Coordinates of C-alpha atoms in Angstrom, one line a residue:
M1 CA -29.5 -15.7 -5.6
T2 CA -26.1 -15.9 -7.4
L3 CA -22.9 -14.3 -6.1
K4 CA -23.1 -11.8 -9.0
S5 CA -26.7 -10.7 -8.3
T6 CA -25.9 -10.4 -4.6
L7 CA -23.0 -8.1 -5.4
E8 CA -25.1 -6.0 -7.7
T9 CA -27.8 -5.7 -5.1
A10 CA -25.3 -4.8 -2.4
S11 CA -23.3 -2.2 -4.4
N12 CA -26.1 -0.8 -6.6
I13 CA -23.8 -1.3 -9.6
K14 CA -24.3 -3.6 -12.6
Y15 CA -21.3 -5.6 -13.8
D16 CA -20.4 -6.2 -17.4
I17 CA -17.5 -8.7 -16.8
Y18 CA -17.6 -10.9 -13.7
L19 CA -15.1 -13.6 -13.1
D20 CA -15.2 -15.8 -10.0
T21 CA -13.2 -18.9 -11.1
L22 CA -9.4 -19.0 -11.0
N23 CA -8.3 -20.8 -14.1
E24 CA -6.5 -20.2 -17.4
D25 CA -9.7 -18.9 -19.1
T26 CA -10.1 -16.2 -16.4
I27 CA -6.4 -15.1 -16.8
R28 CA -6.9 -14.8 -20.6
Q29 CA -10.1 -12.8 -20.2
I30 CA -8.3 -10.3 -17.8
S31 CA -5.4 -9.9 -20.2
L32 CA -7.8 -9.4 -23.1
D33 CA -10.0 -6.9 -21.4
Q34 CA -6.9 -4.8 -20.4
K35 CA -5.6 -5.0 -24.0
E36 CA -2.2 -6.3 -22.9
P37 CA 0.9 -7.3 -24.9
E38 CA 1.3 -11.0 -25.4
R39 CA 4.3 -11.2 -23.2
M40 CA 2.2 -10.0 -20.2
L41 CA -0.3 -12.8 -20.9
H42 CA 2.6 -15.3 -20.8
H43 CA 3.8 -13.8 -17.5
R44 CA 0.3 -14.2 -16.0
L45 CA 0.0 -17.9 -17.1
K46 CA 3.5 -18.6 -15.7
C47 CA 2.5 -17.0 -12.3
L48 CA -0.8 -19.0 -12.2
K49 CA 1.3 -22.2 -12.6
I50 CA 3.6 -21.1 -9.8
Y51 CA 0.7 -20.2 -7.6
N52 CA -0.8 -23.7 -8.0
E53 CA 2.5 -25.3 -7.0
L54 CA 3.3 -23.2 -4.0
Q55 CA 2.1 -23.9 -0.4
M56 CA 0.5 -21.4 1.9
P57 CA 3.2 -19.5 3.9
K58 CA 3.6 -21.1 7.3
Y59 CA 4.9 -18.0 9.1
W60 CA 1.9 -15.8 8.4
P61 CA -1.1 -15.1 10.6
D62 CA -4.0 -17.5 10.5
L63 CA -5.7 -17.5 7.0
S64 CA -8.1 -20.4 7.6
W65 CA -11.1 -18.1 7.3
L66 CA -10.1 -17.0 3.8
N67 CA -11.8 -19.1 1.2
L68 CA -10.0 -18.7 -2.1
Q69 CA -12.6 -20.7 -3.9
D70 CA -15.2 -18.0 -3.1
I71 CA -13.5 -14.9 -4.4
V72 CA -14.3 -12.7 -7.4
W73 CA -11.1 -12.3 -9.4
Y74 CA -12.1 -9.6 -11.8
A75 CA -15.2 -7.4 -12.2
K76 CA -15.8 -4.6 -14.6
P77 CA -18.9 -2.3 -13.9
A78 CA -21.2 -2.0 -16.9
L79 CA -21.0 1.8 -17.1
D80 CA -20.8 4.2 -20.0
N81 CA -17.1 5.0 -19.9
T82 CA -14.5 4.3 -22.6
W83 CA -11.6 4.2 -20.1
Y84 CA -11.8 7.0 -17.5
A85 CA -13.0 10.5 -17.2
T86 CA -10.7 13.5 -17.1
K87 CA -13.4 15.8 -15.7
R88 CA -15.2 15.0 -12.4
E89 CA -18.5 15.9 -13.9
D90 CA -18.1 13.1 -16.5
V91 CA -17.7 10.4 -13.9
P92 CA -20.9 8.2 -13.5
Q93 CA -23.0 9.6 -10.7
E94 CA -23.1 6.3 -8.7
I95 CA -19.3 6.2 -8.6
K96 CA -18.9 9.9 -7.9
D97 CA -21.3 9.7 -4.9
K98 CA -19.1 7.1 -3.3
F99 CA -15.9 9.1 -3.6
D100 CA -17.6 12.4 -2.6
R101 CA -18.5 10.9 0.7
L102 CA -14.8 10.0 1.2
W103 CA -13.7 13.7 0.8
I104 CA -11.3 12.8 -2.0
P105 CA -12.4 15.7 -4.3
E106 CA -11.6 18.2 -1.4
A107 CA -8.1 16.9 -1.0
E108 CA -7.6 17.1 -4.8
K109 CA -8.8 20.7 -5.0
R110 CA -6.7 21.9 -2.1
Y111 CA -3.4 20.0 -2.4
L112 CA -2.9 17.4 -5.1
A113 CA -1.2 17.8 -8.5
W114 CA -2.7 14.6 -9.8
A115 CA -5.5 12.3 -8.8
W116 CA -7.4 9.3 -9.9
W117 CA -10.0 6.9 -8.6
Q118 CA -10.1 3.1 -9.1
M119 CA -13.1 1.0 -8.1
D120 CA -12.6 -2.8 -8.3
S121 CA -10.8 -3.5 -11.6
V122 CA -11.4 -0.2 -13.4
N123 CA -10.2 3.4 -13.2
F124 CA -12.9 5.9 -13.5
Y125 CA -11.3 9.3 -13.2
H126 CA -7.9 10.7 -14.0
K127 CA -6.7 14.3 -13.6
I128 CA -3.3 15.9 -14.0
K129 CA -2.2 19.5 -13.7
E130 CA -0.9 20.9 -17.0
K131 CA 2.3 22.3 -15.6
R132 CA 3.3 18.8 -14.6
A133 CA 2.3 17.1 -17.8
E134 CA 4.4 19.6 -19.7
K135 CA 7.5 18.3 -17.8
W136 CA 7.0 14.8 -19.3
V137 CA 6.0 13.3 -16.0
V138 CA 4.1 10.0 -16.6
F139 CA 1.2 9.2 -14.3
E140 CA -1.0 6.5 -15.7
D141 CA -3.0 3.5 -14.6
M142 CA -1.1 0.3 -15.2
P143 CA -3.3 -1.2 -18.0
N144 CA -3.1 2.0 -20.0
A145 CA 0.6 2.4 -19.4
L146 CA 1.3 -1.1 -20.7
Q147 CA 0.0 0.1 -24.1
K148 CA 2.0 3.4 -24.1
Y149 CA 5.2 2.5 -22.2
W150 CA 5.7 -1.2 -22.7
D151 CA 9.4 -0.8 -23.5
L152 CA 10.0 0.9 -20.1
I153 CA 7.7 -1.3 -18.1
K154 CA 8.8 -4.7 -19.4
D155 CA 12.3 -4.5 -17.8
H156 CA 10.9 -3.6 -14.4
F157 CA 7.6 -5.3 -13.8
M158 CA 7.9 -7.9 -11.0
T159 CA 11.7 -7.8 -11.1
L160 CA 12.0 -6.6 -7.4
V161 CA 9.3 -9.1 -6.2
A162 CA 9.5 -12.4 -8.0
P163 CA 6.4 -14.6 -8.3
T164 CA 8.3 -17.4 -6.6
E165 CA 8.8 -15.4 -3.5
H166 CA 5.5 -16.5 -1.9
K167 CA 2.1 -17.9 -2.9
F168 CA 0.3 -14.5 -2.9
A169 CA 3.1 -12.8 -5.0
A170 CA 2.4 -15.5 -7.6
L171 CA -1.4 -14.9 -7.3
H172 CA -0.9 -11.2 -7.8
G173 CA 1.2 -11.8 -10.9
A174 CA -1.6 -14.0 -12.4
V175 CA -4.6 -11.8 -11.7
W176 CA -3.4 -8.2 -11.1
S177 CA -5.6 -5.4 -12.5
G178 CA -5.4 -1.7 -12.3
G179 CA -2.8 0.2 -10.3
T180 CA -0.4 3.0 -11.0
F181 CA 2.6 3.6 -13.2
I182 CA 4.8 6.7 -12.5
Y183 CA 7.9 7.8 -14.3
V184 CA 9.6 11.0 -13.3
P185 CA 12.4 12.0 -15.9
K186 CA 15.8 13.2 -15.0
W187 CA 16.1 16.5 -13.0
V188 CA 12.3 16.9 -12.7
K189 CA 10.9 17.7 -9.3
A190 CA 7.3 16.6 -8.9
D191 CA 7.0 18.4 -5.6
E192 CA 3.1 18.4 -5.4
P193 CA 1.8 15.0 -4.5
L194 CA 0.3 12.5 -6.9
Q195 CA -2.6 10.5 -5.6
A196 CA -4.6 7.4 -6.3
Y197 CA -7.6 6.1 -4.4
F198 CA -8.5 2.4 -4.6
R199 CA -12.0 1.3 -3.6
M200 CA -12.7 -2.4 -3.2
N201 CA -16.4 -2.5 -3.7
T202 CA -17.0 -6.1 -4.7
Y203 CA -18.9 -8.6 -2.6
A204 CA -16.6 -11.5 -1.8
G205 CA -14.1 -9.5 -3.8
W206 CA -10.5 -8.7 -4.2
Q207 CA -8.1 -5.9 -5.3
F208 CA -4.8 -6.8 -7.0
E209 CA -3.5 -3.4 -8.1
H210 CA 0.1 -3.1 -9.2
T211 CA 2.2 0.1 -8.5
L212 CA 5.4 0.6 -10.4
I213 CA 7.3 3.8 -9.8
I214 CA 10.6 4.9 -11.6
V215 CA 12.3 8.1 -10.4
D216 CA 15.2 8.9 -12.7
D217 CA 18.6 10.6 -11.8
D218 CA 18.3 13.8 -9.7
A219 CA 14.4 13.7 -9.8
E220 CA 11.9 13.9 -7.0
C221 CA 8.4 12.6 -6.5
S222 CA 5.7 12.4 -3.8
Y223 CA 2.9 9.9 -4.1
I224 CA -0.1 9.0 -1.9
E225 CA -2.3 5.9 -2.1
W226 CA -5.5 5.6 -0.1
C227 CA -7.3 2.3 0.0
S228 CA -10.7 1.3 1.5
A229 CA -13.3 -1.4 1.4
P230 CA -16.8 -1.9 2.8
K231 CA -17.7 -4.7 5.1
Y232 CA -19.7 -7.7 3.8
D233 CA -20.5 -11.1 5.3
K234 CA -17.9 -12.8 3.1
S235 CA -14.1 -12.6 3.2
S236 CA -12.3 -10.4 0.7
I237 CA -8.6 -10.4 -0.3
H238 CA -6.3 -7.5 -1.2
A239 CA -2.9 -8.7 -2.6
W240 CA -1.1 -5.5 -3.6
L241 CA 2.4 -5.3 -5.0
V242 CA 4.5 -2.1 -5.1
E243 CA 7.9 -1.8 -6.9
I244 CA 9.9 1.5 -6.7
F245 CA 13.2 2.3 -8.5
L246 CA 15.2 5.3 -7.4
W247 CA 18.2 6.1 -9.5
K248 CA 21.2 8.3 -8.7
N249 CA 20.4 11.3 -6.4
A250 CA 16.6 10.6 -6.6
K251 CA 14.1 11.3 -3.8
M252 CA 10.8 9.7 -3.2
R253 CA 8.1 10.0 -0.5
Y254 CA 5.7 7.1 -0.7
S255 CA 2.6 7.5 1.6
S256 CA 0.0 4.8 2.0
V257 CA -3.1 4.7 4.2
E258 CA -5.1 1.4 4.2
N259 CA -8.5 1.6 5.8
R260 CA -9.8 -1.9 5.2
S261 CA -12.9 -3.6 6.6
T262 CA -12.7 -6.4 9.1
N263 CA -13.6 -9.1 6.6
T264 CA -10.6 -8.2 4.4
Y265 CA -7.3 -10.1 4.3
N266 CA -4.7 -7.5 3.4
L267 CA -1.6 -9.3 1.9
N268 CA 0.9 -6.9 0.5
T269 CA 4.6 -6.9 -0.6
K270 CA 6.3 -3.6 -1.3
R271 CA 10.0 -3.1 -2.3
A272 CA 12.3 -0.3 -3.3
E273 CA 15.7 -0.3 -5.0
V274 CA 17.7 2.7 -3.9
W275 CA 20.8 3.8 -5.8
E276 CA 23.7 6.2 -5.1
N277 CA 22.8 9.2 -3.0
A278 CA 19.1 8.4 -3.4
Y279 CA 16.5 8.7 -0.5
M280 CA 13.4 6.6 -0.1
E281 CA 10.8 7.6 2.6
R282 CA 7.8 5.5 3.4
V283 CA 4.9 6.8 5.5
S284 CA 2.2 4.3 6.1
G285 CA -0.9 3.8 8.2
N286 CA -2.7 0.4 8.5
L287 CA -6.2 0.3 10.1
W288 CA -8.5 -2.7 10.6
S289 CA -8.7 -5.7 8.3
R290 CA -9.2 -9.2 9.5
A291 CA -5.5 -9.9 9.0
T292 CA -2.7 -7.8 7.5
M293 CA 0.5 -9.2 6.2
L294 CA 2.5 -6.2 5.0
Y295 CA 6.1 -6.7 4.0
P296 CA 8.0 -3.6 2.8
C297 CA 11.6 -3.6 1.9
S298 CA 14.3 -1.1 0.9
V299 CA 17.4 -2.4 -0.9
L300 CA 20.3 0.2 -0.5
K301 CA 22.4 -0.7 -3.5
W302 CA 25.0 2.0 -3.7
D303 CA 27.0 4.6 -1.7
N304 CA 25.2 7.0 0.5
S305 CA 21.7 5.7 -0.2
K306 CA 19.2 6.2 2.6
T307 CA 15.7 5.1 3.7
D308 CA 13.2 6.0 6.4
M309 CA 10.3 3.7 7.1
L310 CA 7.5 5.1 9.4
W311 CA 4.5 3.1 10.3
I312 CA 1.3 3.3 12.5
V313 CA -0.9 0.3 13.0
L314 CA -4.3 0.2 14.7
A315 CA -7.0 -2.5 14.9
S316 CA -9.2 -4.4 17.4
N317 CA -11.7 -7.2 17.8
W318 CA -9.6 -10.3 17.1
Q319 CA -7.6 -8.7 14.2
D320 CA -4.1 -9.7 13.4
Q321 CA -1.5 -7.2 12.1
D322 CA 1.8 -8.6 11.0
I323 CA 4.3 -6.0 9.7
W324 CA 7.8 -7.2 8.5
N325 CA 10.2 -4.4 7.6
K326 CA 13.3 -5.3 5.7
V327 CA 16.4 -3.1 4.9
I328 CA 19.3 -4.5 2.9
H329 CA 22.5 -2.5 3.1
L330 CA 24.7 -3.5 0.2
W331 CA 27.2 -0.7 0.0
K332 CA 29.2 2.0 1.9
N333 CA 27.7 4.8 4.0
T334 CA 24.1 3.7 3.7
T335 CA 21.6 4.7 6.3
S336 CA 18.2 3.4 7.5
N337 CA 15.7 4.4 10.1
I338 CA 12.6 2.3 11.0
V339 CA 9.9 3.6 13.3
S340 CA 6.8 1.6 14.2
K341 CA 3.8 2.8 16.4
S342 CA 1.0 0.4 17.2
I343 CA -2.2 0.4 19.3
C344 CA -3.5 -2.9 20.7
K345 CA -7.2 -3.1 21.7
T346 CA -9.7 -5.9 22.4
W347 CA -7.9 -9.2 21.8
W348 CA -5.8 -7.8 19.0
I349 CA -2.4 -9.2 18.0
S350 CA 0.3 -6.9 16.7
T351 CA 3.5 -8.4 15.4
F352 CA 6.3 -6.2 14.3
R353 CA 9.3 -8.0 12.7
W354 CA 12.3 -6.4 11.1
L355 CA 15.3 -7.7 9.2
V356 CA 18.3 -5.5 8.9
Y357 CA 21.0 -7.0 6.8
I358 CA 24.4 -5.3 6.4
D359 CA 26.7 -6.7 3.8
E360 CA 30.5 -7.0 4.4
K361 CA 31.0 -4.3 1.8
A362 CA 28.6 -1.9 3.6
E363 CA 31.3 0.1 5.5
N364 CA 30.2 2.9 7.8
S365 CA 26.5 2.0 7.4
T366 CA 24.0 2.8 10.1
N367 CA 20.6 1.5 11.2
N368 CA 18.2 2.7 13.9
T369 CA 15.0 0.9 14.7
K370 CA 12.3 1.8 17.2
C371 CA 9.1 -0.1 17.9
D372 CA 6.5 1.2 20.4
A373 CA 3.2 -0.2 21.3
I374 CA 0.3 0.9 23.6
L375 CA -1.9 -1.8 25.1
I376 CA -5.4 -0.4 25.7
D377 CA -6.6 -3.4 27.6
W378 CA -5.2 -6.5 29.3
D379 CA -6.2 -9.0 26.5
S380 CA -4.2 -7.7 23.6
V381 CA -0.7 -8.9 22.5
S382 CA 2.2 -7.0 21.1
I383 CA 5.1 -9.0 19.7
T384 CA 8.5 -7.7 18.5
I385 CA 10.8 -10.0 16.5
P386 CA 14.2 -8.5 15.5
N387 CA 16.6 -10.1 13.1
I388 CA 19.9 -8.3 12.6
I389 CA 22.6 -9.7 10.4
D390 CA 25.7 -7.4 10.5
N391 CA 28.6 -8.6 8.4
N392 CA 30.7 -5.4 8.7
W393 CA 32.4 -4.4 11.9
E394 CA 32.5 -0.7 10.9
S395 CA 28.7 -0.4 10.7
S396 CA 26.4 0.7 13.5
V397 CA 23.0 -0.9 14.5
S398 CA 20.7 0.1 17.3
H399 CA 17.2 -1.0 18.1
E400 CA 14.7 -0.6 20.9
A401 CA 11.2 -1.8 21.6
S402 CA 8.7 -0.8 24.3
S403 CA 5.1 -1.6 25.2
G404 CA 2.8 -0.5 28.0
K405 CA -0.5 1.1 29.0
I406 CA -1.5 4.7 28.5
D407 CA 0.3 7.0 30.9
E408 CA -2.1 7.5 33.8
Q409 CA -0.5 10.8 34.9
K410 CA -1.0 12.3 31.4
L411 CA -4.6 11.0 31.4
F412 CA -5.3 12.4 34.9
Y413 CA -3.8 15.8 33.9
L414 CA -6.1 16.1 30.9
I415 CA -9.2 14.9 32.7
S416 CA -8.5 17.4 35.5
R417 CA -8.7 20.2 32.9
G418 CA -12.3 19.2 32.1
I419 CA -11.6 16.9 29.1
T420 CA -13.6 13.7 28.9
T421 CA -11.8 10.4 29.4
E422 CA -12.5 9.4 25.8
K423 CA -11.2 12.7 24.4
A424 CA -8.2 12.6 26.6
T425 CA -7.3 9.1 25.5
S426 CA -7.7 10.1 21.8
M427 CA -5.4 13.1 22.4
I428 CA -2.7 10.9 23.9
I429 CA -3.0 8.4 21.1
N430 CA -2.8 11.0 18.4
W431 CA 0.3 12.5 20.1
F432 CA 1.8 9.0 20.2
F433 CA 1.3 8.7 16.4
N434 CA 2.4 12.2 15.7
E435 CA 5.9 11.2 14.6
V436 CA 4.4 9.5 11.6
T437 CA 1.2 11.5 10.9
K438 CA 3.1 14.8 10.7
K439 CA 4.7 13.5 7.5
L440 CA 1.3 13.3 5.7
P441 CA -0.4 16.2 3.9
L442 CA -2.8 18.0 6.2
E443 CA -6.0 16.6 4.8
Y444 CA -4.8 13.0 5.1
A445 CA -3.4 13.5 8.6
W446 CA -6.7 14.9 9.7
E447 CA -8.7 12.0 8.1
L448 CA -6.3 9.5 9.7
N449 CA -6.7 11.1 13.1
T450 CA -10.5 11.0 12.6
L451 CA -10.4 7.3 11.8
I452 CA -8.3 6.7 14.9
D453 CA -10.8 8.6 17.0
M454 CA -13.7 6.5 15.6
E455 CA -11.9 3.3 16.5
L456 CA -11.1 4.4 20.0
G457 CA -14.6 5.6 20.6

């Protein structure tokens, strides 16, 4: 049985385009199928060349189980859709069934201003509230946005994260497909969340979505990305890239929940450029995956810019989570806060790194970093690696890290009130994560807490 037939049997979906060889022909086919400008094709081919020249990063977790010769790089389901549906009833039933089971329609009906679904390389559903569309807010999938807004995208695409940065950034630049483009015009406040749901369904597959967000002067935006993948008996790869530009006085809350299966290698780089008086808030949850290498960064480029970075991490059973937060203070009166919460269970390794760089021009800048870990058993490992470079004597930097077992007194108190040990443990863990989960919309906080309960059970 071929890899393609195995995939179609496992997912119950037929595929029209199926590319499992990484070469120039594959890159040209991806670009052709997404109807891209010629300049984007040249960018892809350049990235492929860089990818072939770069070595695997030596400081990352063990990637020896990831066979890059056995990955599907692009797959387009053979379904009757021209691009994507704007009504849920027009979505192919086999796709709709998968997303219905994930409660995505409920969250959309109750809370979201926009939503879309992407499976593998293709977006299948896109919905936007009219009152937001009338304000000229742009919310498109990246392939479609390239055709409509090329003049805006071309000066921003992969300018914050260069393909030479590491091997998987170059790989992303070569084979990216799908993703999100958001542009919020000046003075517009998109206060209701936008949302995209990415489902990696392919056997021995991938997802290389690209998120590009531009929030103009005095504008506001809130955006949620939820990612998931089923478990197969072959390794999968997710190499995501996110670039966010916040101009003067802009505000952005970027929320991300990644619920990956334990055969997935989750290799992501996310970066924001924050200008004068702008505020960037990240709220992220990372669950499972064989190995996660997540490297977010905020560059505070002008006076009074600010960023908050809030993370929760959970996994078990030989999984390796490596989170490396970076904040670059380049100008006066800039502020950053980093909070990380992790749970270690059953031979799991949690590594939390941070780099705080304060330039000599960054007078009166402040950073506070806090990293807490709970070790459920005696076999797990929590590692904290700080790197602080402070070149300005008027700035202030503080950091703390702690790790330990669940508080036995709290556990005993709950059990003495008739609560089971499992439920009491879950309550303590959810309280531990509350500093981060309270920043998520209610439906997403509830689902995240449910996933945590499932893992601890």
